[in-house]
Coordinates of C-alpha atoms and ligand atoms in Angstrom, one line a residue:
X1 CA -23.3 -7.6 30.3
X2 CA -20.4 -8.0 27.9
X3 CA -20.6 -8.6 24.6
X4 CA -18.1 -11.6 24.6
X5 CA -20.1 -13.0 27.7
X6 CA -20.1 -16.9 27.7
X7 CA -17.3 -16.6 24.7
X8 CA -13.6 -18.0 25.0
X9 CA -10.6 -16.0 22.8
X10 CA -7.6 -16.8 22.1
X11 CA -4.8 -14.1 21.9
X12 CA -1.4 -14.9 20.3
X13 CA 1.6 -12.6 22.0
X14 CA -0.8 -11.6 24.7
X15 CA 1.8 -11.3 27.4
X16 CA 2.7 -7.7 26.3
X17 CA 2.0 -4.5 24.2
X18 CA -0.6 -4.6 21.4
X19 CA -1.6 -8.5 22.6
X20 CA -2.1 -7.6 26.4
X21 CA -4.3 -4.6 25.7
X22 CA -6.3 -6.9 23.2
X23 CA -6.1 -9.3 26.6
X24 CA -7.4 -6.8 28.5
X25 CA -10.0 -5.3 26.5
X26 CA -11.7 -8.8 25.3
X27 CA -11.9 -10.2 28.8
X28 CA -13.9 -6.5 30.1
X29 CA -16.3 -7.9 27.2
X30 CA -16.6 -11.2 29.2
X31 CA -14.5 -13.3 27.3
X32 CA -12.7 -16.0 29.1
X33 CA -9.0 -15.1 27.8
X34 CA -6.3 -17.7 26.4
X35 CA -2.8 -16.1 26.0
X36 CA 0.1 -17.3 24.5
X37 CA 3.8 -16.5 23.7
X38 CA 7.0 -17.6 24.9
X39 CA 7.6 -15.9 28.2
X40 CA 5.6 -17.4 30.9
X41 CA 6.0 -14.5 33.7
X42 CA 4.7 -12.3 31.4
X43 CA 2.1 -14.5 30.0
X44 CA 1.2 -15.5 33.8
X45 CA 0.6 -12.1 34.8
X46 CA -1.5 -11.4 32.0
X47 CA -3.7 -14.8 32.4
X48 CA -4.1 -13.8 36.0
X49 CA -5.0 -10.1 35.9
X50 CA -7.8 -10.9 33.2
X51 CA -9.2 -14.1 35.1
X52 CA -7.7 -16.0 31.9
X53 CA -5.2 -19.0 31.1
X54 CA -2.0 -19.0 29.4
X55 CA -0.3 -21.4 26.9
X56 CA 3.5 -21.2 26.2
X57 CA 4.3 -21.7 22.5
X58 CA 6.8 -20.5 20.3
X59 CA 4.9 -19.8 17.3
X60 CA 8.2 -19.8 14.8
X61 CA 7.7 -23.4 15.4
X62 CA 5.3 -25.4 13.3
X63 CA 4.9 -28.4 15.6
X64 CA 4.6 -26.1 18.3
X65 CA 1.7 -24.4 16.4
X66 CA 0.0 -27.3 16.0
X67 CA 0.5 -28.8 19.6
X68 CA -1.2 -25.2 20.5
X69 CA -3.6 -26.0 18.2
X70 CA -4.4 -29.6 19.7
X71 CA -4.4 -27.8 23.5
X72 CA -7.2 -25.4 22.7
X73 CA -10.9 -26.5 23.0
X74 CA -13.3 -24.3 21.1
X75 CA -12.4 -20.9 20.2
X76 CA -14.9 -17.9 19.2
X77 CA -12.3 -15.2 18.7
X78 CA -9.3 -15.9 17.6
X79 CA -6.6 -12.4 17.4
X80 CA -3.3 -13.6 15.6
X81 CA -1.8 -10.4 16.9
X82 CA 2.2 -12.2 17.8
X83 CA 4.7 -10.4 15.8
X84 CA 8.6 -10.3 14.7
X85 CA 9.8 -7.0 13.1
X86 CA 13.4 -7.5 12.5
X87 CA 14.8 -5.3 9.6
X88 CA 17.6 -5.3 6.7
X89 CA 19.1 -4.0 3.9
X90 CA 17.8 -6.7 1.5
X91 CA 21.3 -7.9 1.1
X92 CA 21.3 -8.7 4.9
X93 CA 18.1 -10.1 5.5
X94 CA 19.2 -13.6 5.7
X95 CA 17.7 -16.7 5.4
X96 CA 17.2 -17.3 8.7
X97 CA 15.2 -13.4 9.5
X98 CA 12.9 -14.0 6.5
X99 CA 11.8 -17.8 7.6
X100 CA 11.1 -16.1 11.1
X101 CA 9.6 -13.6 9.7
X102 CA 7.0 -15.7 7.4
X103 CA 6.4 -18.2 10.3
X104 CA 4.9 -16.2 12.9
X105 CA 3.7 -13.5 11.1
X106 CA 1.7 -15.5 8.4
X107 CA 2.5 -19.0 8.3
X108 CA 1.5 -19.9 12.9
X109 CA -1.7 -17.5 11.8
X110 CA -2.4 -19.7 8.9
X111 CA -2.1 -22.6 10.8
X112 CA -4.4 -21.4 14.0
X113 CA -6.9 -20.8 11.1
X114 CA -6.6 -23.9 9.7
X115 CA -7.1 -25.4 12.9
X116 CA -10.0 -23.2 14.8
X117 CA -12.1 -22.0 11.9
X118 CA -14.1 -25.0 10.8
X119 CA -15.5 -25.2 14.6
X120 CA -16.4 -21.6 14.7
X121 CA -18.2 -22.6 11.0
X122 CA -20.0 -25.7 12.7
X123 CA -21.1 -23.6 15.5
X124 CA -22.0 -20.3 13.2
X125 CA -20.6 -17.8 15.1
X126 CA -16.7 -16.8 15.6
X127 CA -14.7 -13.6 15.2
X128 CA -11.3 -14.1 13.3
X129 CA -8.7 -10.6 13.7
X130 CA -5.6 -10.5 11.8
X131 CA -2.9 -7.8 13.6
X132 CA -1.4 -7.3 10.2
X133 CA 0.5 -3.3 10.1
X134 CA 0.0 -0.6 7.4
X135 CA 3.2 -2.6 6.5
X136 CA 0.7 -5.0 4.6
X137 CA -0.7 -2.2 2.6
X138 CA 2.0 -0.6 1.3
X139 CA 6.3 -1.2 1.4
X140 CA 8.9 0.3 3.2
X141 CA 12.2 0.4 2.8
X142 CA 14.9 -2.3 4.4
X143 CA 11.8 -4.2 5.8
X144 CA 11.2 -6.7 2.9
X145 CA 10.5 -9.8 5.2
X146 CA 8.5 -7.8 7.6
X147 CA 6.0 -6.3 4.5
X148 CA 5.9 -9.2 2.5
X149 CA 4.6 -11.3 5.5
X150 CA 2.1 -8.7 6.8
X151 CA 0.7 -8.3 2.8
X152 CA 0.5 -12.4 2.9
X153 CA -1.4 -11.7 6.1
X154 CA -3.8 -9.3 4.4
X155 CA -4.0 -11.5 1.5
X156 CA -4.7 -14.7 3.8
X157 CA -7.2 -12.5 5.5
X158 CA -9.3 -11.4 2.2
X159 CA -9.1 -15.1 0.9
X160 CA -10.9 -16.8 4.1
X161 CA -13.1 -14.2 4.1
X162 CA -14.8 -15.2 0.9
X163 CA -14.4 -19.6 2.0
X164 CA -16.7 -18.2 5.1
X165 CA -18.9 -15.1 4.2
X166 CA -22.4 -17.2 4.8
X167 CA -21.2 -18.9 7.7
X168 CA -21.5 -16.2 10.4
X169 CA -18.3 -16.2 11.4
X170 CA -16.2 -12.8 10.5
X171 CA -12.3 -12.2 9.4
X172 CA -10.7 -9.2 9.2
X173 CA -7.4 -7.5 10.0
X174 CA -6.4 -4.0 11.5
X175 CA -3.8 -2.3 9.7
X176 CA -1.9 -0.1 12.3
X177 CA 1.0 2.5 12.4
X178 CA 3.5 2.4 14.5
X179 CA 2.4 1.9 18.3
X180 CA 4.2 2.7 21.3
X181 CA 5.1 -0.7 22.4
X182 CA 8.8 -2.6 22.8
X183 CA 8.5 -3.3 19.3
X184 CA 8.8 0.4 18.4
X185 CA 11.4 0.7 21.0
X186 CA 13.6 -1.5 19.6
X187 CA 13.1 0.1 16.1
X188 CA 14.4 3.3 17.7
X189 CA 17.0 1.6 19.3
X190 CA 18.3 0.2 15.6
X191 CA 17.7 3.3 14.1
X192 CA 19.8 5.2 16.2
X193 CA 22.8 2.6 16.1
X194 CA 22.8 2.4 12.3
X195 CA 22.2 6.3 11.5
X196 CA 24.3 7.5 15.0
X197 CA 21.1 9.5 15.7
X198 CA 20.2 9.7 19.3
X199 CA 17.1 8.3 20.2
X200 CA 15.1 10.9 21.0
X201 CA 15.3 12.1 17.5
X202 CA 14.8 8.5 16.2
X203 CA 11.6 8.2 18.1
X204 CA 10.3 11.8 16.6
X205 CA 11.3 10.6 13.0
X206 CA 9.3 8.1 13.7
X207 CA 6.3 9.9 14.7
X208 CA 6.8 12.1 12.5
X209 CA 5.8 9.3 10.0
X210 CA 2.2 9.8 10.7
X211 CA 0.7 13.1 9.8
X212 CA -1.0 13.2 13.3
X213 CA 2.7 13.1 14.6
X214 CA 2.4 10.1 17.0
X215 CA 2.6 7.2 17.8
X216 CA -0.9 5.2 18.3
X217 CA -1.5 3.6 22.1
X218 CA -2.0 -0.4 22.8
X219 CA -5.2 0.9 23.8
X220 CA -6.1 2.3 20.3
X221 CA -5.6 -0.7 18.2
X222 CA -7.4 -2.9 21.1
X223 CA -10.5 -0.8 20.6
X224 CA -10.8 -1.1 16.9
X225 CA -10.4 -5.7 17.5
X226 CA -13.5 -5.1 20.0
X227 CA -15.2 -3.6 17.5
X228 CA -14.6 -6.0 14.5
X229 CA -15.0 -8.7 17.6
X230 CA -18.9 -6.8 18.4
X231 CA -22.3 -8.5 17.1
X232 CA -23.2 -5.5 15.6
X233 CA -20.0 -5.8 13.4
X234 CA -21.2 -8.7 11.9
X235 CA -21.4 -7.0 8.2
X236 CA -17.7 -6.1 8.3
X237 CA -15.6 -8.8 6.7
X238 CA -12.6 -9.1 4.8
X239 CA -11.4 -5.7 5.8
X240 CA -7.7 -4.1 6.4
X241 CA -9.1 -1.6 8.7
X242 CA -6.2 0.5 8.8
X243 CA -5.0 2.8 12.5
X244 CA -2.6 4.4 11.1
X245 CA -3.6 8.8 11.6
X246 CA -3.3 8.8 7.9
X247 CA 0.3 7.6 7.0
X248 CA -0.7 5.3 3.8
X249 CA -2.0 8.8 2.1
X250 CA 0.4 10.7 2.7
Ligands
NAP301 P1 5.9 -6.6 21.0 O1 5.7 -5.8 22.2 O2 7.3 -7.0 20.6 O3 5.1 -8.0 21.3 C1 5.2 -9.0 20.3 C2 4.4 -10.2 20.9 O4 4.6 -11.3 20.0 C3 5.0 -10.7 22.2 O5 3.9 -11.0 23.1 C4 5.8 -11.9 21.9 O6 5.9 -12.8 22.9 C5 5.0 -12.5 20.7 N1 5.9 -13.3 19.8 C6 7.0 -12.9 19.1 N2 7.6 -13.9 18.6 C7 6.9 -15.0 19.0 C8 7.1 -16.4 18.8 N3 8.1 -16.9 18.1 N4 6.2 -17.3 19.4 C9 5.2 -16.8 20.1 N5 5.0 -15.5 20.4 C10 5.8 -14.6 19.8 O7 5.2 -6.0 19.8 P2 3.7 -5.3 19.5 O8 4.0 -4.0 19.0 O9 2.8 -5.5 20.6 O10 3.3 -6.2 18.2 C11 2.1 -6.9 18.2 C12 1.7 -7.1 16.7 O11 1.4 -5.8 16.2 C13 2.7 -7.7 15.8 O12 2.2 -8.6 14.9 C14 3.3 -6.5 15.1 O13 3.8 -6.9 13.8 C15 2.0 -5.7 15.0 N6 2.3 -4.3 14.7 C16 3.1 -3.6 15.6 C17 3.3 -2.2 15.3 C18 4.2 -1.4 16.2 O14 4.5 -0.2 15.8 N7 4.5 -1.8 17.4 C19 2.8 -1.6 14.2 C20 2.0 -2.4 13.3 C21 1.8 -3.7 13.6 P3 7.2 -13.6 23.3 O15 8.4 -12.7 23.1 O16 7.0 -14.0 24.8 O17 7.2 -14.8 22.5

């Protein structure tokens, strides 16, 4: 028997990359799987190869946040993995990229929180995971929207963490490097248009970031959200459990 058996999860940005694996990997624990995101196909095909449902939301959009919200019955494991990572020169980084930015990164996880905590309190049980990036442990450069919200997401993390500690429900974030998903793609696609690199070289420079020289898997990050999701994890709370082969030492 699973460990999530008899358990329902909810998994923001589930229809692809880091979320789907999370999908995946939950529902193989028994959970009954909710995804959500804005493209339905992929969000369809998700919800239907776990045995799961799927929400469309866009979560850059508070009242669409809080219609979500209203739509879910209880939750026990909330992952606030959905993600923007657009980057800038500060002096580009408009307005409009650092609102995005702030609102589904930090402010939609906030919000789920606010919404699904409480009941997980009542019931004295629920597993909280924050998909925050080594980004919200330490700055790099031209990415000043994208590290302040994934700090504010470790900070937000560490802050509910102490409102619930006796409650028996656990927060915590993981912390990874980069992953081999479309996100990463499109960061080598931007890298190589603004340096003229091709991307073959962009994608090593990037691996080359970690000292293990790679880029993590879906799978890899996934693993380490079943753990923190696991009874037996019920001590760990609070944490930036960071998957990152070592980059923030180096
Ligand atoms: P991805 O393949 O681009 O997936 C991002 C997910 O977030 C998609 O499912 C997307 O769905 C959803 N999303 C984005 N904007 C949304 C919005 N406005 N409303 C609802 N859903 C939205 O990226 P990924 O690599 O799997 O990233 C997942 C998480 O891991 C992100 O929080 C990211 O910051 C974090 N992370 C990634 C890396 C990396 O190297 N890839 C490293 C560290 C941390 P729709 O497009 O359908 O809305």
């Amino acid at each position: 028997m699973g460990t999530l058996e008899g358990q329902s999860a909810l998994v923001t940005g589930g229809g692809r990359g880091i979320g789907e694996a999370i999908a995946r990997r939950l529902a193989r624990e028994g959970a009954r799987v909710t995804v959500t995101g804005r493209t339905r196909e992929e969000l369809d095909a998700v919800a239907s190869a776990v045995g799961g449902h799927c929400l469309v939301a866009d979560l850059a959009d508070r009242d669409s946040v809080l219609a979500l919200a209203r739509d879910l019955g209880a939750v026990d494991v909330l992952v606030n993995n959905a993600g923007v990572a657009e980057s800038a020169p500060l002096a580009d980084t408009t307005d409009a990229l650092w609102d995005r930015a702030l609102a589904v990164n930090v402010t939609a996880c906030f919000v789920l929180c606010r919404a699904l905590v409480p009941g997980m309190v009542a019931r004295g049980r629920g597993r909280v995971v924050n998909v925050a990036s080594n980004a919200g442990l330490t700055g790099y450069a031209y990415t000043s929207a994208y590290c302040a919200s994934k700090h504010a997401l470790v900070g937000l993390t560490r802050a509910l963490a102490l409102e619930t500690a006796r409650s028996g429900v656990t927060i915590n974030a993981v912390c990874p490097g980069w992953v081999n998903t479309r996100m990463t793609d499109e960061a080598v696609a931007r890298i190589a248009r603004t340096t003229g690199r091709d991307e073959a070289s962009a994608r090593r420079a990037l691996e080359a970031m970690s000292p293990q020289r790679r880029l993590l898997e879906p799978e890899e990050v996934a693993e380490a959200v079943a753990y923190l999701c696991h009874p037996d994890a019920r001590g760990v709370h609070g944490q930036a459990l960071c998957l990152d082969g070592g980059q923030v030492l180096a």
